[in-house]
Amino acid sequence: MRRLLLIGIGAGDPEYVTQQAIRALNEVDVFFVMEKSEEKDDLVALRREICERFIDGQSYRMVAVRDPERDRDAAAYAAAVDAWRRERGRLWERLIADELGEDGVGAILVWGDPALYDSTLAIVDAIRAAGRIAFDVEVIPGISAIAALCARHQIALNRVGEAVLVTTGRRIHRERLPPNAPDVVVMLDAHCAFAHLSDEEADGLDIYWGAYLGTPDEILVAGPVADVSDEIERVRAQARERKGWIMDTYLLRRRTAEGVGAQGGN
Ligand SMILES: C[S@@+](CC[C@H](N)C(=O)[O-])C[C@H]1O[C@@H](n2cnc3c(N)ncnc32)[C@H](O)[C@@H]1O
């Protein structure tokens, strides 16, 4: 039976690659690498570096394919994502059939953790559901951008007994900050949603922001949203201009009377 390994490689630092991932990397015959037409070739290079660093010998092949273009400005966001996923699915199905022998092991290196804002699992499920090709799947968890953000700011993700909402910049723009969400992690935010909060929303709100976490370009800023929002917008724009792309994540946390001592716990 063919096998497909979905290996979480962590969100930037090659040292985020776990022992389990290294074991999996060493089982792989063929890596399927999606090459983007855009700036993020840096991220493809990091995947190659991870293979060279952690795999003993040269028993594997890399098959690089152009990632299907995705219409990021489409008004019908969900439909655009759906079309792109189907296109990727067709591509991967063909690669699994053509590039893997009957007992071959293929792998996709997934940025961060495959369970968090990543479409790989959904696409692979759809290929299996179509039933045209049989293969086993193994998922290797990875260190997510959220874990990296908290570690670098030395903060716990949750406060004692409290919930945490993980959402996207698009949703914050559209639905505003949920009034009762004490802590909100925002990902996939191309438009600095934190800078567009009303004075009322921003009042008493701290931000812990990180870009290129775990990489030599890492930038961290923390403080009251009202005080550091402009600074984050400025350094973000400069970094984006310099590198051609940016990935950033942040936690919004409402200050409480208890202060920092209230963080963590269960
Ligand atoms: C498609 S999601 C993938 C998330 C990934 N699966 C994970 O576990 O972190 C991409 C988003 O993750 C966040 N992200 C990923 N890597 C990051 C990094 N090194 N620094 C900051 N944010 C990052 C950004 O919010 C980015 O827009």
XYZ file of N, CA and C and ligand atoms in Angstrom:
825
model
N 0.840 -1.206 0.000
C 0.000 0.000 0.000
C 0.876 1.258 0.000
N 0.499 2.188 -0.850
C 1.228 3.466 -0.837
C 0.947 4.188 0.484
N 1.891 5.039 0.885
C 1.667 5.852 2.092
C 1.973 7.303 1.786
N 1.170 8.182 2.380
C 1.428 9.615 2.239
C 1.603 10.189 3.642
N 2.769 10.777 3.908
C 3.041 11.363 5.215
C 2.853 12.881 5.134
N 2.051 13.403 6.036
C 1.864 14.856 6.104
C 2.663 15.314 7.316
N 3.808 15.901 7.041
C 4.779 16.139 8.108
C 4.800 17.622 8.491
N 4.366 17.917 9.715
C 4.465 19.289 10.222
C 5.930 19.604 10.486
N 6.425 20.704 9.896
C 7.867 21.013 10.020
C 8.111 22.202 10.940
N 7.037 22.680 11.608
C 7.220 23.852 12.456
C 7.128 25.119 11.619
N 7.007 26.252 12.335
C 6.667 27.502 11.646
C 7.867 28.394 11.369
N 9.050 27.830 11.133
C 10.131 28.716 10.693
C 11.526 28.261 11.054
N 11.729 27.888 12.307
C 13.075 27.497 12.742
C 13.287 26.017 12.430
N 14.350 25.666 11.692
C 14.577 24.235 11.426
C 14.656 23.420 12.726
N 15.002 24.084 13.838
C 15.055 23.347 15.106
C 13.667 23.053 15.675
N 12.628 23.587 15.035
C 11.262 23.207 15.428
C 10.909 21.807 14.918
N 11.713 21.275 14.025
C 11.429 19.938 13.474
C 11.600 18.911 14.595
N 10.554 18.115 14.837
C 10.570 17.200 15.984
C 11.282 15.883 15.633
N 11.560 15.110 16.662
C 12.166 13.782 16.457
C 11.234 12.917 15.602
N 9.941 13.046 15.859
C 8.975 12.238 15.098
C 9.013 12.626 13.615
N 9.138 13.937 13.373
C 9.219 14.396 11.982
C 10.498 13.881 11.324
N 11.590 13.891 12.072
C 12.864 13.411 11.499
C 12.752 11.929 11.145
N 12.131 11.166 12.027
C 11.926 9.735 11.738
C 11.106 9.590 10.456
N 10.046 10.393 10.338
C 9.188 10.310 9.149
C 9.946 10.758 7.895
N 10.711 11.838 8.012
C 11.460 12.349 6.848
C 12.345 11.257 6.259
N 12.916 10.452 7.160
C 13.853 9.418 6.714
C 13.171 8.212 6.077
N 11.833 8.166 6.124
C 11.116 7.059 5.483
C 10.679 7.391 4.062
N 10.849 8.653 3.674
C 10.188 9.133 2.458
C 10.989 8.809 1.184
N 10.270 8.334 0.162
C 10.883 8.129 -1.155
C 10.768 9.405 -1.995
N 9.583 10.019 -1.956
C 9.341 11.180 -2.822
C 8.665 12.309 -2.038
N 9.278 13.485 -2.073
C 8.651 14.672 -1.487
C 7.941 15.445 -2.600
N 6.687 15.786 -2.335
C 5.954 16.620 -3.286
C 6.070 18.068 -2.802
N 6.700 18.890 -3.616
C 6.953 20.275 -3.216
C 6.145 21.200 -4.107
N 5.341 22.029 -3.480
C 4.540 22.978 -4.251
C 5.330 24.277 -4.393
N 5.589 24.678 -5.615
C 6.331 25.920 -5.822
C 5.362 27.027 -6.165
N 5.483 28.110 -5.440
C 4.579 29.241 -5.666
C 5.210 30.171 -6.693
N 4.336 30.823 -7.447
C 4.874 31.749 -8.438
C 5.355 33.010 -7.738
N 4.890 33.204 -6.516
C 5.183 34.456 -5.838
C 6.458 34.367 -5.007
N 6.556 35.323 -4.123
C 7.730 35.555 -3.305
C 8.132 34.411 -2.385
N 7.200 33.538 -2.051
C 7.464 32.639 -0.933
C 8.419 31.496 -1.277
N 9.212 31.671 -2.330
C 10.209 30.655 -2.653
C 11.165 30.453 -1.490
N 11.299 31.470 -0.623
C 12.098 31.326 0.602
C 11.620 30.118 1.394
N 10.308 29.925 1.419
C 9.746 28.851 2.237
C 10.000 27.501 1.586
N 10.043 27.479 0.257
C 10.394 26.242 -0.448
C 11.853 25.911 -0.147
N 12.706 26.952 -0.125
C 14.129 26.743 0.162
C 14.298 26.162 1.561
N 13.484 26.645 2.509
C 13.607 26.131 3.880
C 13.228 24.654 3.937
N 12.227 24.262 3.150
C 11.844 22.841 3.116
C 13.008 21.993 2.589
N 13.655 22.498 1.556
C 14.805 21.752 1.000
C 15.916 21.665 2.034
N 16.137 22.780 2.754
C 17.188 22.796 3.775
C 16.883 21.751 4.858
N 15.619 21.654 5.239
C 15.226 20.687 6.275
C 15.536 19.264 5.805
N 15.236 18.979 4.544
C 15.526 17.629 4.032
C 17.024 17.353 4.054
N 17.791 18.350 3.568
C 19.243 18.124 3.524
C 19.822 17.938 4.921
N 19.286 18.693 5.872
C 19.854 18.659 7.225
C 19.472 17.395 8.002
N 18.245 16.910 7.815
C 17.763 15.859 8.707
C 17.691 14.462 8.081
N 17.880 14.377 6.766
C 17.766 13.050 6.157
C 19.157 12.478 5.933
N 19.335 11.244 6.420
C 20.631 10.575 6.222
C 20.669 10.038 4.799
N 21.708 10.350 4.084
C 21.835 9.816 2.724
C 20.973 10.589 1.737
N 20.904 10.066 0.541
C 20.210 10.771 -0.554
C 19.230 9.830 -1.233
N 18.464 9.107 -0.411
C 17.618 8.054 -0.970
C 16.273 8.591 -1.464
N 16.075 9.899 -1.363
C 14.768 10.464 -1.718
C 14.843 11.314 -2.984
N 13.642 11.533 -3.544
C 13.526 12.441 -4.701
C 12.622 13.589 -4.311
N 12.838 14.708 -4.994
C 11.925 15.850 -4.821
C 11.178 16.024 -6.131
N 9.878 16.084 -6.064
C 9.120 16.384 -7.269
C 8.456 17.744 -7.043
N 8.913 18.719 -7.789
C 8.390 20.075 -7.609
C 7.317 20.348 -8.652
N 6.220 20.889 -8.203
C 5.161 21.267 -9.144
C 4.686 22.673 -8.819
N 4.270 23.379 -9.841
C 3.740 24.732 -9.650
C 2.398 24.656 -8.928
N 2.278 25.404 -7.865
C 1.004 25.450 -7.140
C -0.043 26.133 -8.029
N -1.279 25.591 -8.076
C -2.303 26.285 -8.854
C -2.491 27.710 -8.323
N -2.756 28.636 -9.229
C -2.963 30.028 -8.816
C -4.272 30.121 -8.052
N -4.259 30.967 -7.036
C -5.482 31.148 -6.261
C -5.903 32.610 -6.335
N -7.195 32.831 -6.574
C -7.689 34.188 -6.684
C -7.943 34.754 -5.282
N -6.943 35.485 -4.745
C -7.039 35.959 -3.359
C -7.948 37.166 -3.225
N -8.261 37.821 -4.334
C -9.122 38.996 -4.234
C -10.577 38.671 -4.533
N -10.850 37.396 -4.770
C -12.215 37.032 -5.156
C -13.204 37.437 -4.070
N -14.327 38.021 -4.499
C -15.362 38.410 -3.531
C -15.913 37.146 -2.884
N -16.077 36.099 -3.693
C -16.582 34.831 -3.153
C -15.388 34.024 -2.639
N -14.936 34.376 -1.440
C -13.713 33.801 -0.890
C -13.812 32.286 -0.783
N -14.912 31.795 -0.196
C -15.038 30.345 0.043
C -15.022 29.586 -1.284
N -15.694 30.139 -2.306
C -15.742 29.462 -3.613
C -14.352 29.436 -4.251
N -13.607 30.530 -4.072
C -12.253 30.596 -4.654
C -11.345 29.572 -3.973
N -11.468 29.445 -2.642
C -10.655 28.476 -1.908
C -11.020 27.065 -2.350
N -12.307 26.840 -2.507
C -12.804 25.522 -2.905
C -12.248 25.111 -4.282
N -12.294 26.046 -5.215
C -11.813 25.765 -6.579
C -10.315 25.447 -6.540
N -9.587 26.219 -5.751
C -8.136 26.021 -5.635
C -7.822 24.668 -4.996
N -8.597 24.314 -3.970
C -8.369 23.013 -3.312
C -8.624 21.868 -4.290
N -9.679 21.991 -5.087
C -9.996 20.907 -6.040
C -8.863 20.753 -7.057
N -8.356 21.894 -7.498
C -7.249 21.892 -8.468
C -6.000 21.231 -7.867
N -5.685 21.603 -6.627
C -4.540 20.999 -5.938
C -4.767 19.500 -5.769
N -5.985 19.134 -5.426
C -6.321 17.724 -5.217
C -6.073 16.899 -6.475
N -6.484 17.450 -7.624
C -6.273 16.734 -8.906
C -4.778 16.524 -9.143
N -4.027 17.572 -8.843
C -2.575 17.517 -9.033
C -1.947 16.453 -8.130
N -2.304 16.454 -6.867
C -1.708 15.501 -5.924
C -2.123 14.069 -6.249
N -3.352 13.901 -6.649
C -3.821 12.550 -6.985
C -2.962 11.988 -8.113
N -2.682 12.850 -9.102
C -1.865 12.412 -10.234
C -0.438 12.097 -9.783
N 0.088 12.947 -8.894
C 1.458 12.725 -8.412
C 1.559 11.422 -7.631
N 0.573 11.145 -6.784
C 0.612 9.913 -5.974
C 0.576 8.702 -6.919
N -0.279 8.785 -7.924
C -0.404 7.661 -8.858
C 0.853 7.496 -9.710
N 1.390 8.629 -10.189
C 2.495 8.536 -11.165
C 3.865 8.397 -10.519
N 4.045 8.980 -9.350
C 5.398 9.079 -8.788
C 5.697 8.047 -7.705
N 4.661 7.428 -7.138
C 4.902 6.456 -6.058
C 4.673 5.044 -6.551
N 5.632 4.165 -6.245
C 5.425 2.749 -6.534
C 4.356 2.175 -5.617
N 4.012 0.904 -5.823
C 2.917 0.278 -5.068
C 3.098 0.394 -3.551
N 4.374 0.309 -3.080
C 4.648 0.444 -1.643
C 5.427 1.718 -1.337
N 5.336 2.667 -2.241
C 6.125 3.894 -2.094
C 5.601 4.777 -0.967
N 6.528 5.601 -0.445
C 6.160 6.554 0.616
C 6.362 7.969 0.078
N 5.268 8.721 0.023
C 5.344 10.119 -0.404
C 5.148 11.013 0.802
N 5.544 12.279 0.660
C 5.342 13.191 1.792
C 5.090 14.603 1.311
N 4.301 15.286 2.114
C 4.112 16.723 1.932
C 4.567 17.386 3.225
N 5.464 18.343 3.098
C 5.957 19.051 4.285
C 5.025 20.229 4.547
N 4.394 20.180 5.699
C 3.373 21.192 5.998
C 3.954 22.221 6.961
N 3.785 23.475 6.603
C 4.291 24.567 7.439
C 3.600 24.539 8.801
N 4.366 24.675 9.874
C 3.769 24.706 11.217
C 3.172 23.355 11.562
N 1.911 23.373 11.959
C 1.176 22.164 12.324
C 0.081 21.915 11.282
N -0.018 20.683 10.777
C -1.025 20.417 9.723
C -2.467 20.650 10.181
N -2.685 20.733 11.518
C -4.064 20.868 12.001
C -4.527 22.315 12.058
N -3.646 23.267 11.770
C -4.016 24.666 11.998
C -3.991 25.473 10.692
N -5.152 25.972 10.307
C -5.279 26.780 9.089
C -4.423 26.249 7.950
N -4.645 25.021 7.636
C -3.914 24.422 6.520
C -4.863 23.477 5.792
N -4.840 23.525 4.482
C -5.830 22.773 3.714
C -5.349 21.370 3.326
N -4.110 21.026 3.666
C -3.563 19.741 3.210
C -4.456 18.565 3.605
N -4.868 18.513 4.881
C -5.677 17.374 5.340
C -7.000 17.289 4.582
N -7.637 18.430 4.385
C -8.935 18.424 3.685
C -8.766 17.945 2.246
N -7.692 18.371 1.597
C -7.471 17.979 0.203
C -7.203 16.477 0.130
N -6.369 15.980 1.055
C -6.041 14.555 1.054
C -7.295 13.718 1.364
N -8.129 14.192 2.282
C -9.400 13.498 2.574
C -10.253 13.393 1.315
N -10.309 14.488 0.565
C -11.142 14.497 -0.644
C -10.602 13.506 -1.681
N -9.279 13.419 -1.793
C -8.699 12.458 -2.757
C -9.071 11.038 -2.338
N -8.958 10.775 -1.030
C -9.282 9.414 -0.567
C -10.766 9.117 -0.751
N -11.591 10.129 -0.496
C -13.048 9.927 -0.621
C -13.432 9.637 -2.072
N -12.696 10.229 -3.010
C -13.024 9.992 -4.432
C -12.785 8.521 -4.800
N -11.886 7.854 -4.070
C -11.721 6.402 -4.199
C -11.020 5.920 -5.451
N -10.387 6.835 -6.196
C -9.711 6.397 -7.427
C -8.341 5.809 -7.146
N -7.779 6.172 -5.988
C -6.455 5.643 -5.651
C -6.433 5.370 -4.138
N -5.818 4.225 -3.768
C -5.792 3.866 -2.342
C -4.420 4.183 -1.761
N -4.417 4.795 -0.591
C -3.143 5.034 0.109
C -3.442 5.318 1.585
N -2.455 4.989 2.437
C -2.575 5.296 3.861
C -1.996 6.675 4.128
N -2.497 7.274 5.201
C -2.030 8.619 5.550
C -1.510 8.616 6.985
N -0.418 9.338 7.210
C 0.055 9.548 8.577
C 0.297 11.050 8.761
N -0.157 11.563 9.903
C 0.003 13.000 10.160
C 0.996 13.196 11.303
N 1.997 14.016 11.070
C 2.998 14.301 12.106
C 2.780 15.742 12.563
N 2.453 15.943 13.837
C 2.193 17.320 14.287
C 3.458 18.171 14.266
N 3.249 19.485 14.177
C 4.411 20.385 14.157
C 4.199 21.568 15.096
N 5.244 22.326 15.318
C 5.147 23.511 16.184
C 4.517 24.645 15.377
N 3.357 25.084 15.845
C 2.585 26.076 15.087
C 3.117 27.484 15.321
N 2.656 28.395 14.477
C 3.019 29.807 14.657
C 2.510 30.302 16.005
N 1.414 29.739 16.490
C 0.873 30.185 17.786
C 1.828 29.773 18.913
N 2.306 28.530 18.847
C 3.254 28.071 19.867
C 4.521 28.933 19.826
N 4.990 29.226 18.607
C 6.206 30.036 18.461
C 5.983 31.448 19.006
N 4.808 32.016 18.714
C 4.500 33.383 19.178
C 4.542 33.447 20.704
N 3.870 32.492 21.342
C 3.801 32.506 22.808
C 5.193 32.309 23.416
N 5.951 31.386 22.837
C 7.293 31.126 23.375
C 8.166 32.374 23.257
N 8.109 33.025 22.097
C 9.003 34.168 21.891
C 8.612 35.364 22.763
N 7.284 35.509 23.037
C 6.868 36.603 23.928
C 6.860 36.170 25.393
N 7.170 34.888 25.625
C 7.174 34.345 26.985
C 5.830 34.556 27.671
N 4.770 34.213 26.948
C 3.419 34.312 27.524
C 2.715 32.972 27.352
N 1.743 32.726 28.231
C 0.882 31.561 28.056
C -0.230 31.948 27.077
N -0.718 30.976 26.347
C -1.764 31.253 25.360
C -3.082 31.613 26.036
N -3.398 30.900 27.118
C -4.668 31.157 27.799
C -4.418 31.729 29.184
N -5.475 32.363 29.704
C -5.420 32.753 31.116
C -6.255 31.769 31.933
N -6.054 31.774 33.226
C -6.619 30.718 34.081
C -8.097 30.460 33.769
N -8.372 29.262 33.320
C -9.758 28.841 33.093
C -10.460 29.562 31.955
N -9.715 30.332 31.148
C -10.364 31.135 30.101
C -10.266 30.486 28.720
N -11.167 30.898 27.856
C -11.153 30.429 26.469
C -10.219 31.297 25.630
N -9.821 30.753 24.491
C -9.034 31.520 23.520
C -9.705 31.330 22.166
N -9.915 32.419 21.460
C -10.466 32.326 20.112
C -9.331 32.437 19.103
N -9.270 31.504 18.163
C -8.278 31.597 17.086
C -9.057 31.945 15.821
N -8.691 33.045 15.199
C -9.476 33.489 14.053
C -8.573 34.162 13.007
N -9.207 34.700 11.985
C -8.435 35.304 10.891
C -8.645 36.828 10.857
N -7.704 37.512 10.232
C -7.836 38.955 10.070
C -9.116 39.303 9.316
N -9.438 38.502 8.325
C -10.646 38.723 7.516
C -11.900 38.739 8.400
N -11.950 37.802 9.341
C -13.130 37.717 10.218
C -13.204 38.904 11.184
N -12.028 39.311 11.694
C -12.040 40.460 12.614
C -12.534 41.703 11.867
N -12.091 41.855 10.622
C -12.554 42.975 9.796
C -14.065 42.940 9.640
N -14.562 41.736 9.352
C -15.974 41.593 9.003
C -16.882 41.598 10.230
N -16.448 40.878 11.270
C -17.361 40.648 12.397
C -16.977 41.431 13.641
N -15.906 42.166 13.580
C -15.382 42.921 14.715
C -14.890 41.976 15.815
N -14.370 42.567 16.888
C -13.885 41.747 18.006
C -15.077 41.238 18.795
N -15.171 39.924 19.004
C -16.291 39.433 19.812
C -16.188 40.053 21.212
N -17.251 40.689 21.708
C -17.152 41.445 22.953
C -16.712 40.607 24.148
N -17.087 39.329 24.169
C -16.758 38.547 25.361
C -15.558 37.632 25.202
N -14.857 37.719 24.071
C -13.678 36.851 23.902
C -12.513 37.496 24.642
N -12.028 36.893 25.710
C -10.958 37.542 26.469
C -9.657 37.596 25.670
N -9.316 36.512 25.001
C -8.064 36.454 24.253
C -8.340 35.972 22.840
N -7.746 36.661 21.878
C -7.990 36.322 20.477
C -6.656 36.216 19.747
N -6.422 35.062 19.106
C -5.236 34.917 18.262
C -5.679 35.187 16.828
N -4.951 36.061 16.142
C -5.320 36.403 14.769
C -4.223 35.937 13.816
N -4.637 35.179 12.801
C -3.707 34.686 11.773
C -4.213 35.140 10.408
N -3.405 34.932 9.400
C -3.821 35.232 8.029
C -4.410 36.634 7.913
N -3.695 37.608 8.453
C -4.216 38.973 8.438
C -3.365 39.828 7.513
N -3.859 40.035 6.299
C -3.078 40.811 5.326
C -3.263 42.312 5.536
N -4.253 42.708 6.353
C -4.596 44.133 6.405
C -4.576 44.738 7.809
N -3.779 44.203 8.693
C -3.620 44.801 10.030
C -4.966 45.117 10.688
N -5.765 44.084 10.934
C -7.096 44.305 11.524
C -6.997 45.044 12.858
N -5.886 44.837 13.586
C -5.736 45.480 14.902
C -5.725 47.004 14.794
N -5.294 47.495 13.624
C -5.183 48.940 13.442
C -6.531 49.568 13.090
N -7.525 48.743 12.846
C -8.829 49.272 12.447
C -9.883 49.056 13.521
N -9.427 48.724 14.740
C -10.383 48.567 15.840
C -10.865 49.958 16.256
N -12.092 50.007 16.758
C -12.590 51.298 17.253
C -11.854 51.618 18.554
N -11.907 52.883 18.980
C -11.258 53.266 20.242
C -11.807 52.423 21.378
N -13.093 52.169 21.299
C -13.737 51.377 22.358
C -13.185 49.943 22.374
N -13.038 49.357 21.185
C -12.507 47.983 21.111
C -11.054 47.926 21.580
N -10.305 48.958 21.222
C -8.859 48.945 21.531
C -8.570 49.307 22.980
N -9.551 49.896 23.638
C -9.331 50.339 25.010
C -9.004 49.157 25.934
N -7.885 49.221 26.606
C -7.499 48.159 27.551
C -7.017 46.883 26.883
N -6.712 46.962 25.590
C -6.325 45.755 24.848
C -4.815 45.771 24.578
N -4.145 44.667 24.929
C -2.726 44.521 24.611
C -2.567 43.640 23.381
N -1.476 43.874 22.651
C -1.188 43.030 21.488
C 0.213 42.434 21.648
N 0.329 41.146 21.309
C 1.622 40.470 21.253
C 1.769 40.033 19.807
N 2.615 40.726 19.055
C 2.695 40.547 17.605
C 4.040 39.922 17.228
N 4.037 39.018 16.267
C 5.294 38.437 15.797
C 5.247 38.159 14.309
N 6.333 38.518 13.620
C 6.433 38.230 12.185
C 7.667 37.368 11.944
N 7.620 36.531 10.916
C 8.729 35.622 10.552
C 9.247 34.886 11.794
N 8.325 34.438 12.626
C 8.724 33.808 13.895
C 9.664 32.640 13.640
N 10.667 32.529 14.478
C 11.590 31.394 14.385
C 12.616 31.515 13.278
N 12.607 32.610 12.548
C 13.569 32.785 11.455
C 14.528 33.933 11.807
N 15.615 34.063 11.064
C 16.541 35.165 11.368
C 15.901 36.543 11.186
N 14.774 36.627 10.459
C 14.116 37.921 10.241
C 13.058 38.240 11.291
N 12.940 37.394 12.283
C 11.862 37.546 13.273
C 11.754 38.974 13.819
N 10.507 39.454 13.944
C 10.258 40.761 14.571
C 9.177 40.558 15.626
N 9.392 41.112 16.801
C 8.422 41.013 17.894
C 8.084 42.423 18.373
N 6.800 42.683 18.575
C 6.383 43.940 19.208
C 5.252 43.590 20.164
N 5.261 44.189 21.352
C 4.172 43.966 22.307
C 3.861 45.268 23.031
N 2.597 45.425 23.419
C 2.204 46.606 24.192
C 0.736 46.886 23.994
N 0.249 47.976 24.599
C -1.147 48.353 24.386
C -1.393 48.643 22.901
N -2.501 48.131 22.368
C -2.797 48.342 20.939
C -2.747 49.826 20.599
N -3.319 50.641 21.485
C -3.387 52.080 21.203
C -1.982 52.685 21.053
N -0.999 52.116 21.754
C 0.358 52.683 21.717
C 1.227 52.116 20.600
N 1.055 50.820 20.273
C 2.042 50.192 19.366
C 1.503 49.882 17.971
N 0.208 50.158 17.773
C -0.407 49.823 16.490
C 0.320 50.482 15.307
N 0.622 51.772 15.439
C 1.290 52.484 14.334
C 2.668 51.890 14.073
N 3.372 51.583 15.175
C 4.725 51.023 15.040
C 4.664 49.676 14.301
N 3.696 48.842 14.668
C 3.600 47.534 14.006
C 3.302 47.729 12.520
N 2.372 48.622 12.215
C 2.050 48.859 10.791
C 3.295 49.301 10.020
N 4.079 50.164 10.676
C 5.268 50.697 10.009
C 6.313 49.604 9.778
N 6.659 48.847 10.852
C 7.719 47.839 10.670
C 7.237 46.714 9.762
N 5.942 46.442 9.818
C 5.376 45.386 8.965
C 5.520 45.772 7.485
N 5.153 47.038 7.190
C 5.221 47.499 5.797
C 6.669 47.491 5.304
N 7.579 47.940 6.173
C 9.003 47.972 5.774
C 9.525 46.557 5.499
N 9.175 45.628 6.406
C 9.687 44.256 6.269
C 9.106 43.596 5.021
N 7.828 43.859 4.780
C 7.154 43.274 3.623
C 7.809 43.766 2.326
N 8.097 45.055 2.343
C 8.747 45.674 1.186
C 10.133 45.044 0.959
N 10.868 44.867 2.052
C 12.231 44.357 1.959
C 12.265 42.917 1.459
N 11.381 42.075 2.025
C 11.446 40.645 1.709
C 10.495 40.217 0.603
N 9.477 41.042 0.350
C 8.507 40.695 -0.693
C 7.336 39.889 -0.169
N 7.389 39.420 1.064
C 6.276 38.684 1.668
C 6.392 38.790 3.180
N 5.287 38.527 3.849
C 5.328 38.540 5.316
C 4.340 37.530 5.863
N 4.683 36.924 6.993
C 3.723 36.113 7.742
C 3.753 36.608 9.170
N 2.619 37.033 9.667
C 2.580 37.498 11.053
C 1.352 36.957 11.780
N 1.505 36.879 13.076
C 0.463 36.332 13.952
C 0.447 37.179 15.207
N -0.730 37.364 15.792
C -0.730 38.104 17.055
C -1.837 37.652 17.993
N -1.586 37.937 19.263
C -2.568 37.661 20.311
C -3.070 39.002 20.832
N -4.397 39.149 20.887
C -5.000 40.331 21.509
C -5.512 39.909 22.874
N -5.096 40.611 23.889
C -5.435 40.210 25.273
C -5.932 41.437 26.044
N -7.134 41.295 26.596
C -7.688 42.420 27.360
C -7.063 42.441 28.753
N -6.595 43.628 29.129
C -5.981 43.737 30.453
C -7.025 43.541 31.540
N -6.633 42.851 32.598
C -7.576 42.660 33.707
C -6.957 43.225 34.970
N -7.781 43.333 36.001
C -7.286 43.861 37.277
C -6.199 42.958 37.835
N -6.305 41.641 37.526
C -5.324 40.690 38.095
C -3.953 40.829 37.441
N -3.901 41.359 36.198
C -2.628 41.543 35.514
C -2.010 40.245 35.047
N -0.679 40.277 34.818
C -0.014 39.144 34.187
C -0.048 37.876 35.021
N -0.168 38.014 36.344
C -0.182 36.828 37.195
C -1.333 35.902 36.856
N -2.316 36.416 36.124
C -3.500 35.609 35.827
C -3.299 34.711 34.622
N -2.161 34.834 33.933
C -2.014 34.035 32.721
C -1.681 32.580 33.028
N -1.905 31.743 32.081
C -1.543 30.324 32.205
C -2.552 29.559 33.021
N -2.090 28.523 33.681
C -3.001 27.689 34.458
C -3.793 26.790 33.550
N -4.892 26.299 34.030
C -5.635 25.370 33.190
C -7.101 25.754 33.111
C -1.894 29.103 6.110
S -1.568 29.530 7.771
C -0.573 28.178 8.271
C -0.458 28.019 9.761
C 0.457 26.868 10.148
N -0.143 25.594 9.785
C 0.812 26.854 11.622
O 0.661 25.834 12.277
O 1.281 27.878 12.101
C -0.431 30.842 7.531
C -0.502 31.856 8.667
O 0.175 31.334 9.792
C 0.851 32.348 10.464
N 2.283 32.040 10.438
C 2.851 30.922 9.943
N 4.165 30.925 10.140
C 4.462 32.074 10.781
C 5.666 32.643 11.250
N 6.849 32.030 11.126
N 5.597 33.857 11.867
C 4.424 34.478 12.030
N 3.256 33.982 11.600
C 3.267 32.801 10.970
C 0.504 33.652 9.756
O -0.625 34.214 10.391
C 0.170 33.170 8.378
O -0.686 34.077 7.723
